[in-house]
PDB file of N, CA and C in Angstrom:
ATOM      1  N   MET A   2    -195.155 -97.938-100.540  1.00  0.00           N
ATOM      2  CA  MET A   2    -194.235 -96.895-100.004  1.00  0.00           C
ATOM      3  C   MET A   2    -194.000 -97.099 -98.464  1.00  0.00           C
ATOM      4  N   THR A   3    -192.606 -97.219 -98.225  1.00  0.00           N
ATOM      5  CA  THR A   3    -192.273 -97.361 -96.964  1.00  0.00           C
ATOM      6  C   THR A   3    -191.633 -96.278 -96.379  1.00  0.00           C
ATOM      7  N   THR A   4    -191.572 -96.178 -94.926  1.00  0.00           N
ATOM      8  CA  THR A   4    -190.767 -95.164 -94.375  1.00  0.00           C
ATOM      9  C   THR A   4    -189.955 -95.737 -93.346  1.00  0.00           C
ATOM     10  N   THR A   5    -188.838 -95.283 -93.178  1.00  0.00           N
ATOM     11  CA  THR A   5    -187.968 -95.766 -92.174  1.00  0.00           C
ATOM     12  C   THR A   5    -188.062 -95.223 -90.849  1.00  0.00           C
ATOM     13  N   LEU A   6    -188.191 -95.759 -89.662  1.00  0.00           N
ATOM     14  CA  LEU A   6    -188.425 -95.447 -88.487  1.00  0.00           C
ATOM     15  C   LEU A   6    -187.162 -95.865 -87.667  1.00  0.00           C
ATOM     16  N   THR A   7    -186.788 -95.129 -86.624  1.00  0.00           N
ATOM     17  CA  THR A   7    -185.675 -95.480 -85.601  1.00  0.00           C
ATOM     18  C   THR A   7    -186.407 -95.582 -84.316  1.00  0.00           C
ATOM     19  N   VAL A   8    -186.193 -96.835 -83.729  1.00  0.00           N
ATOM     20  CA  VAL A   8    -186.549 -96.858 -82.229  1.00  0.00           C
ATOM     21  C   VAL A   8    -185.377 -97.065 -81.412  1.00  0.00           C
ATOM     22  N   ARG A   9    -185.372 -96.343 -80.483  1.00  0.00           N
ATOM     23  CA  ARG A   9    -184.344 -96.519 -79.328  1.00  0.00           C
ATOM     24  C   ARG A   9    -184.864 -97.483 -78.139  1.00  0.00           C
ATOM     25  N   LEU A  10    -184.263 -98.552 -77.949  1.00  0.00           N
ATOM     26  CA  LEU A  10    -184.451 -99.351 -76.769  1.00  0.00           C
ATOM     27  C   LEU A  10    -183.276 -99.464 -75.696  1.00  0.00           C
ATOM     28  N   PRO A  11    -183.847 -99.712 -74.610  1.00  0.00           N
ATOM     29  CA  PRO A  11    -182.521-100.186 -73.778  1.00  0.00           C
ATOM     30  C   PRO A  11    -181.832-101.396 -74.109  1.00  0.00           C
ATOM     31  N   ALA A  12    -180.399-101.562 -74.003  1.00  0.00           N
ATOM     32  CA  ALA A  12    -179.871-102.735 -74.498  1.00  0.00           C
ATOM     33  C   ALA A  12    -180.440-104.155 -73.934  1.00  0.00           C
ATOM     34  N   THR A  13    -180.874-104.203 -72.593  1.00  0.00           N
ATOM     35  CA  THR A  13    -181.368-105.475 -72.292  1.00  0.00           C
ATOM     36  C   THR A  13    -182.743-105.856 -73.037  1.00  0.00           C
ATOM     37  N   LEU A  14    -183.463-104.894 -73.129  1.00  0.00           N
ATOM     38  CA  LEU A  14    -184.818-104.996 -73.974  1.00  0.00           C
ATOM     39  C   LEU A  14    -184.569-105.488 -75.546  1.00  0.00           C
ATOM     40  N   ALA A  15    -183.477-104.648 -76.127  1.00  0.00           N
ATOM     41  CA  ALA A  15    -183.247-105.046 -77.534  1.00  0.00           C
ATOM     42  C   ALA A  15    -182.670-106.184 -77.658  1.00  0.00           C
ATOM     43  N   ARG A  16    -181.914-106.790 -76.745  1.00  0.00           N
ATOM     44  CA  ARG A  16    -181.390-108.240 -76.563  1.00  0.00           C
ATOM     45  C   ARG A  16    -182.725-109.320 -76.694  1.00  0.00           C
ATOM     46  N   GLU A  17    -183.466-108.956 -75.685  1.00  0.00           N
ATOM     47  CA  GLU A  17    -184.814-110.016 -75.509  1.00  0.00           C
ATOM     48  C   GLU A  17    -185.649-109.763 -76.805  1.00  0.00           C
ATOM     49  N   PHE A  18    -185.591-108.822 -77.161  1.00  0.00           N
ATOM     50  CA  PHE A  18    -186.496-108.646 -78.477  1.00  0.00           C
ATOM     51  C   PHE A  18    -186.014-109.298 -79.398  1.00  0.00           C
ATOM     52  N   LYS A  19    -184.691-109.068 -79.839  1.00  0.00           N
ATOM     53  CA  LYS A  19    -184.052-109.749 -80.950  1.00  0.00           C
ATOM     54  C   LYS A  19    -183.964-111.344 -80.885  1.00  0.00           C
ATOM     55  N   ALA A  20    -183.825-111.712 -79.447  1.00  0.00           N
ATOM     56  CA  ALA A  20    -183.959-113.352 -79.133  1.00  0.00           C
ATOM     57  C   ALA A  20    -185.422-113.803 -79.508  1.00  0.00           C
ATOM     58  N   LYS A  21    -186.242-113.298 -79.118  1.00  0.00           N
ATOM     59  CA  LYS A  21    -187.506-113.671 -79.281  1.00  0.00           C
ATOM     60  C   LYS A  21    -188.077-113.560 -80.989  1.00  0.00           C
ATOM     61  N   ALA A  22    -187.459-112.783 -81.501  1.00  0.00           N
ATOM     62  CA  ALA A  22    -187.780-112.682 -82.950  1.00  0.00           C
ATOM     63  C   ALA A  22    -187.079-113.639 -83.733  1.00  0.00           C
ATOM     64  N   LYS A  23    -185.881-114.169 -83.188  1.00  0.00           N
ATOM     65  CA  LYS A  23    -185.044-115.250 -83.817  1.00  0.00           C
ATOM     66  C   LYS A  23    -185.868-116.595 -83.232  1.00  0.00           C
ATOM     67  N   ALA A  24    -186.199-116.635 -82.150  1.00  0.00           N
ATOM     68  CA  ALA A  24    -186.863-118.000 -81.785  1.00  0.00           C
ATOM     69  C   ALA A  24    -188.196-118.038 -82.590  1.00  0.00           C
ATOM     70  N   ALA A  25    -188.834-116.950 -82.917  1.00  0.00           N
ATOM     71  CA  ALA A  25    -190.067-117.206 -83.894  1.00  0.00           C
ATOM     72  C   ALA A  25    -189.671-117.307 -85.415  1.00  0.00           C
ATOM     73  N   LYS A  26    -188.470-117.272 -85.631  1.00  0.00           N
ATOM     74  CA  LYS A  26    -187.790-117.406 -86.913  1.00  0.00           C
ATOM     75  C   LYS A  26    -188.366-116.287 -87.959  1.00  0.00           C
ATOM     76  N   THR A  27    -188.191-115.046 -87.492  1.00  0.00           N
ATOM     77  CA  THR A  27    -188.642-114.046 -88.167  1.00  0.00           C
ATOM     78  C   THR A  27    -187.518-112.931 -87.873  1.00  0.00           C
ATOM     79  N   SER A  28    -187.802-111.544 -88.470  1.00  0.00           N
ATOM     80  CA  SER A  28    -187.014-110.564 -88.348  1.00  0.00           C
ATOM     81  C   SER A  28    -187.533-109.762 -87.464  1.00  0.00           C
ATOM     82  N   PRO A  29    -186.612-108.934 -86.578  1.00  0.00           N
ATOM     83  CA  PRO A  29    -187.218-107.991 -85.594  1.00  0.00           C
ATOM     84  C   PRO A  29    -188.226-106.982 -86.526  1.00  0.00           C
ATOM     85  N   SER A  30    -187.757-106.557 -87.680  1.00  0.00           N
ATOM     86  CA  SER A  30    -188.447-105.621 -88.392  1.00  0.00           C
ATOM     87  C   SER A  30    -190.019-106.149 -88.693  1.00  0.00           C
ATOM     88  N   ALA A  31    -190.068-107.468 -88.849  1.00  0.00           N
ATOM     89  CA  ALA A  31    -191.197-107.917 -89.064  1.00  0.00           C
ATOM     90  C   ALA A  31    -192.174-107.891 -87.878  1.00  0.00           C
ATOM     91  N   VAL A  32    -191.519-108.220 -86.771  1.00  0.00           N
ATOM     92  CA  VAL A  32    -192.335-108.383 -85.528  1.00  0.00           C
ATOM     93  C   VAL A  32    -192.648-106.847 -85.249  1.00  0.00           C
ATOM     94  N   LEU A  33    -191.818-105.746 -85.234  1.00  0.00           N
ATOM     95  CA  LEU A  33    -192.132-104.496 -85.088  1.00  0.00           C
ATOM     96  C   LEU A  33    -193.197-103.904 -86.142  1.00  0.00           C
ATOM     97  N   ARG A  34    -193.123-104.364 -87.327  1.00  0.00           N
ATOM     98  CA  ARG A  34    -194.130-103.991 -88.276  1.00  0.00           C
ATOM     99  C   ARG A  34    -195.594-104.458 -87.916  1.00  0.00           C
ATOM    100  N   GLN A  35    -195.651-105.782 -87.497  1.00  0.00           N
ATOM    101  CA  GLN A  35    -197.051-106.199 -87.060  1.00  0.00           C
ATOM    102  C   GLN A  35    -197.583-105.421 -85.710  1.00  0.00           C
ATOM    103  N   ALA A  36    -196.603-105.204 -85.009  1.00  0.00           N
ATOM    104  CA  ALA A  36    -197.070-104.558 -83.647  1.00  0.00           C
ATOM    105  C   ALA A  36    -197.477-103.183 -83.844  1.00  0.00           C
ATOM    106  N   ALA A  37    -196.786-102.515 -84.703  1.00  0.00           N
ATOM    107  CA  ALA A  37    -197.136-101.121 -85.186  1.00  0.00           C
ATOM    108  C   ALA A  37    -198.756-101.226 -85.839  1.00  0.00           C
ATOM    109  N   THR A  38    -198.864-102.242 -86.713  1.00  0.00           N
ATOM    110  CA  THR A  38    -200.183-102.283 -87.531  1.00  0.00           C
ATOM    111  C   THR A  38    -201.191-102.577 -86.402  1.00  0.00           C
ATOM    112  N   GLU A  39    -200.826-103.507 -85.751  1.00  0.00           N
ATOM    113  CA  GLU A  39    -202.022-103.588 -84.463  1.00  0.00           C
ATOM    114  C   GLU A  39    -202.249-102.600 -83.562  1.00  0.00           C
ATOM    115  N   PHE A  40    -201.298-101.716 -83.271  1.00  0.00           N
ATOM    116  CA  PHE A  40    -201.346-100.685 -82.388  1.00  0.00           C
ATOM    117  C   PHE A  40    -202.218 -99.532 -83.017  1.00  0.00           C
ATOM    118  N   VAL A  41    -201.965 -99.341 -84.325  1.00  0.00           N
ATOM    119  CA  VAL A  41    -202.505 -98.139 -85.139  1.00  0.00           C
ATOM    120  C   VAL A  41    -204.190 -98.584 -85.606  1.00  0.00           C
ATOM    121  N   ARG A  42    -204.374 -99.860 -85.856  1.00  0.00           N
ATOM    122  CA  ARG A  42    -205.560-100.099 -86.030  1.00  0.00           C
ATOM    123  C   ARG A  42    -206.545-100.651 -85.015  1.00  0.00           C
ATOM    124  N   ARG A  43    -206.007-100.586 -83.736  1.00  0.00           N
ATOM    125  CA  ARG A  43    -206.651-100.816 -82.694  1.00  0.00           C
ATOM    126  C   ARG A  43    -207.821 -99.659 -82.325  1.00  0.00           C
ATOM    127  N   GLN A  44    -209.134-100.139 -82.036  1.00  0.00           N
ATOM    128  CA  GLN A  44    -210.262 -99.219 -82.046  1.00  0.00           C
ATOM    129  C   GLN A  44    -210.154 -98.313 -80.608  1.00  0.00           C
ATOM    130  N   LYS A  45    -210.122 -97.161 -80.750  1.00  0.00           N
ATOM    131  CA  LYS A  45    -209.987 -96.314 -79.758  1.00  0.00           C
ATOM    132  C   LYS A  45    -211.457 -96.242 -79.062  1.00  0.00           C
ATOM    133  N   PRO A  46    -211.659 -96.104 -77.893  1.00  0.00           N
ATOM    134  CA  PRO A  46    -212.716 -95.847 -77.346  1.00  0.00           C
ATOM    135  C   PRO A  46    -213.524 -94.646 -77.459  1.00  0.00           C
ATOM    136  N   ALA A  47    -214.930 -94.674 -77.790  1.00  0.00           N
ATOM    137  CA  ALA A  47    -215.556 -93.442 -78.007  1.00  0.00           C
ATOM    138  C   ALA A  47    -215.518 -92.423 -77.126  1.00  0.00           C
ATOM    139  N   SER A  48    -215.367 -91.152 -77.401  1.00  0.00           N
ATOM    140  CA  SER A  48    -215.218 -90.056 -76.121  1.00  0.00           C
ATOM    141  C   SER A  48    -216.604 -89.728 -75.588  1.00  0.00           C
ATOM    142  N   ASN A  49    -217.629 -90.029 -76.460  1.00  0.00           N
ATOM    143  CA  ASN A  49    -218.938 -89.665 -75.799  1.00  0.00           C
ATOM    144  C   ASN A  49    -219.934 -90.435 -76.393  1.00  0.00           C
ATOM    145  N   ALA A  50    -221.312 -90.411 -75.801  1.00  0.00           N
ATOM    146  CA  ALA A  50    -222.482 -91.036 -76.176  1.00  0.00           C
ATOM    147  C   ALA A  50    -222.966 -90.787 -77.712  1.00  0.00           C
ATOM    148  N   MET A  51    -222.664 -89.452 -78.223  1.00  0.00           N
ATOM    149  CA  MET A  51    -222.986 -89.354 -79.451  1.00  0.00           C
ATOM    150  C   MET A  51    -221.950 -89.731 -80.285  1.00  0.00           C
ATOM    151  N   GLN A  52    -220.713 -89.953 -80.197  1.00  0.00           N
ATOM    152  CA  GLN A  52    -219.644 -90.750 -81.018  1.00  0.00           C
ATOM    153  C   GLN A  52    -219.889 -92.112 -81.073  1.00  0.00           C
ATOM    154  N   GLU A  53    -220.511 -92.795 -79.935  1.00  0.00           N
ATOM    155  CA  GLU A  53    -220.760 -94.336 -79.755  1.00  0.00           C
ATOM    156  C   GLU A  53    -221.916 -94.441 -80.604  1.00  0.00           C
ATOM    157  N   HIS A  54    -223.018 -93.607 -80.826  1.00  0.00           N
ATOM    158  CA  HIS A  54    -224.112 -93.694 -81.537  1.00  0.00           C
ATOM    159  C   HIS A  54    -223.622 -93.587 -82.941  1.00  0.00           C
ATOM    160  N   ILE A  55    -222.828 -92.975 -83.317  1.00  0.00           N
ATOM    161  CA  ILE A  55    -222.332 -92.398 -84.600  1.00  0.00           C
ATOM    162  C   ILE A  55    -221.617 -93.895 -85.219  1.00  0.00           C
ATOM    163  N   ASP A  56    -220.843 -94.219 -84.284  1.00  0.00           N
ATOM    164  CA  ASP A  56    -219.901 -95.799 -84.600  1.00  0.00           C
ATOM    165  C   ASP A  56    -220.909 -96.901 -84.759  1.00  0.00           C
ATOM    166  N   ALA A  57    -221.994 -96.927 -83.898  1.00  0.00           N
ATOM    167  CA  ALA A  57    -222.682 -98.172 -83.957  1.00  0.00           C
ATOM    168  C   ALA A  57    -223.565 -98.019 -85.226  1.00  0.00           C
ATOM    169  N   HIS A  58    -223.882 -96.965 -85.752  1.00  0.00           N
ATOM    170  CA  HIS A  58    -224.797 -96.962 -86.878  1.00  0.00           C
ATOM    171  C   HIS A  58    -223.974 -96.705 -88.232  1.00  0.00           C
ATOM    172  N   ALA A  59    -222.842 -96.582 -88.307  1.00  0.00           N
ATOM    173  CA  ALA A  59    -221.830 -96.105 -89.263  1.00  0.00           C
ATOM    174  C   ALA A  59    -222.130 -97.142 -90.461  1.00  0.00           C
ATOM    175  N   GLY A  60    -222.306 -96.720 -91.696  1.00  0.00           N
ATOM    176  CA  GLY A  60    -222.258 -97.700 -92.774  1.00  0.00           C
ATOM    177  C   GLY A  60    -223.536 -98.402 -92.843  1.00  0.00           C
ATOM    178  N   THR A  61    -224.557 -98.623 -92.052  1.00  0.00           N
ATOM    179  CA  THR A  61    -225.801 -99.154 -92.110  1.00  0.00           C
ATOM    180  C   THR A  61    -226.991 -98.503 -92.757  1.00  0.00           C
ATOM    181  N   TRP A  62    -226.877 -97.429 -93.664  1.00  0.00           N
ATOM    182  CA  TRP A  62    -227.887 -96.913 -94.298  1.00  0.00           C
ATOM    183  C   TRP A  62    -228.184 -97.713 -95.642  1.00  0.00           C
ATOM    184  N   ASP A  63    -229.490 -98.240 -95.419  1.00  0.00           N
ATOM    185  CA  ASP A  63    -229.717 -99.097 -96.746  1.00  0.00           C
ATOM    186  C   ASP A  63    -231.054 -98.293 -97.246  1.00  0.00           C
ATOM    187  N   GLY A  64    -231.223 -97.340 -97.178  1.00  0.00           N
ATOM    188  CA  GLY A  64    -232.469 -96.380 -97.755  1.00  0.00           C
ATOM    189  C   GLY A  64    -232.728 -96.541 -99.341  1.00  0.00           C
ATOM    190  N   HIS A  65    -233.563 -95.885 -99.770  1.00  0.00           N
ATOM    191  CA  HIS A  65    -233.779 -95.621-101.199  1.00  0.00           C
ATOM    192  C   HIS A  65    -233.169 -94.692-101.814  1.00  0.00           C
ATOM    193  N   VAL A  66    -232.682 -93.769-101.045  1.00  0.00           N
ATOM    194  CA  VAL A  66    -231.984 -92.363-101.649  1.00  0.00           C
ATOM    195  C   VAL A  66    -230.539 -92.568-101.454  1.00  0.00           C
ATOM    196  N   SER A  67    -229.843 -91.837-102.391  1.00  0.00           N
ATOM    197  CA  SER A  67    -228.393 -91.930-102.294  1.00  0.00           C
ATOM    198  C   SER A  67    -228.093 -91.103-100.928  1.00  0.00           C
ATOM    199  N   GLY A  68    -226.641 -91.076-100.487  1.00  0.00           N
ATOM    200  CA  GLY A  68    -226.215 -90.359 -99.608  1.00  0.00           C
ATOM    201  C   GLY A  68    -226.239 -88.845 -99.860  1.00  0.00           C
ATOM    202  N   ARG A  69    -225.980 -88.410-101.262  1.00  0.00           N
ATOM    203  CA  ARG A  69    -226.154 -87.070-101.644  1.00  0.00           C
ATOM    204  C   ARG A  69    -227.646 -86.643-101.382  1.00  0.00           C
ATOM    205  N   GLU A  70    -228.562 -87.348-101.914  1.00  0.00           N
ATOM    206  CA  GLU A  70    -229.856 -86.808-101.806  1.00  0.00           C
ATOM    207  C   GLU A  70    -230.179 -86.804-100.417  1.00  0.00           C
ATOM    208  N   LEU A  71    -229.804 -87.722 -99.552  1.00  0.00           N
ATOM    209  CA  LEU A  71    -230.253 -87.381 -97.984  1.00  0.00           C
ATOM    210  C   LEU A  71    -229.528 -86.235 -97.548  1.00  0.00           C
ATOM    211  N   LEU A  72    -228.587 -85.932 -97.674  1.00  0.00           N
ATOM    212  CA  LEU A  72    -227.835 -84.674 -97.203  1.00  0.00           C
ATOM    213  C   LEU A  72    -228.507 -83.329 -97.749  1.00  0.00           C
ATOM    214  N   ARG A  73    -229.211 -83.595 -98.990  1.00  0.00           N
ATOM    215  CA  ARG A  73    -229.575 -82.410 -99.829  1.00  0.00           C
ATOM    216  C   ARG A  73    -230.908 -82.090 -98.986  1.00  0.00           C
ATOM    217  N   ARG A  74    -231.778 -83.332 -98.736  1.00  0.00           N
ATOM    218  CA  ARG A  74    -232.947 -83.322 -98.025  1.00  0.00           C
ATOM    219  C   ARG A  74    -232.855 -82.747 -96.461  1.00  0.00           C
ATOM    220  N   THR A  75    -231.751 -83.148 -96.019  1.00  0.00           N
ATOM    221  CA  THR A  75    -231.605 -82.700 -94.667  1.00  0.00           C
ATOM    222  C   THR A  75    -231.015 -81.262 -94.104  1.00  0.00           C
ATOM    223  N   ARG A  76    -230.181 -80.912 -95.038  1.00  0.00           N
ATOM    224  CA  ARG A  76    -229.495 -79.752 -94.734  1.00  0.00           C
ATOM    225  C   ARG A  76    -230.079 -78.479 -95.519  1.00  0.00           C
ATOM    226  N   PRO A  77    -229.990 -77.431 -94.994  1.00  0.00           N
ATOM    227  CA  PRO A  77    -230.800 -76.083 -95.435  1.00  0.00           C
ATOM    228  C   PRO A  77    -230.066 -75.693 -96.844  1.00  0.00           C
TER     229      PRO A  77
END
């Protein structure tokens, strides 16, 4: 599924953008799609030490119990 997005640019910037897309032999839509993908997927810096710790260890659990069992054991 796709969604249409309208972007307003100054005329000079739009001309430069179209020229660069043409020089790259692709459409402006493809260039914008790639730029949007990179922007959205770019990692945001952690806001504090706790979040950095969580990010550093996320997905590294290799214990012998399931995640559900681990939560049951560690939560009241």
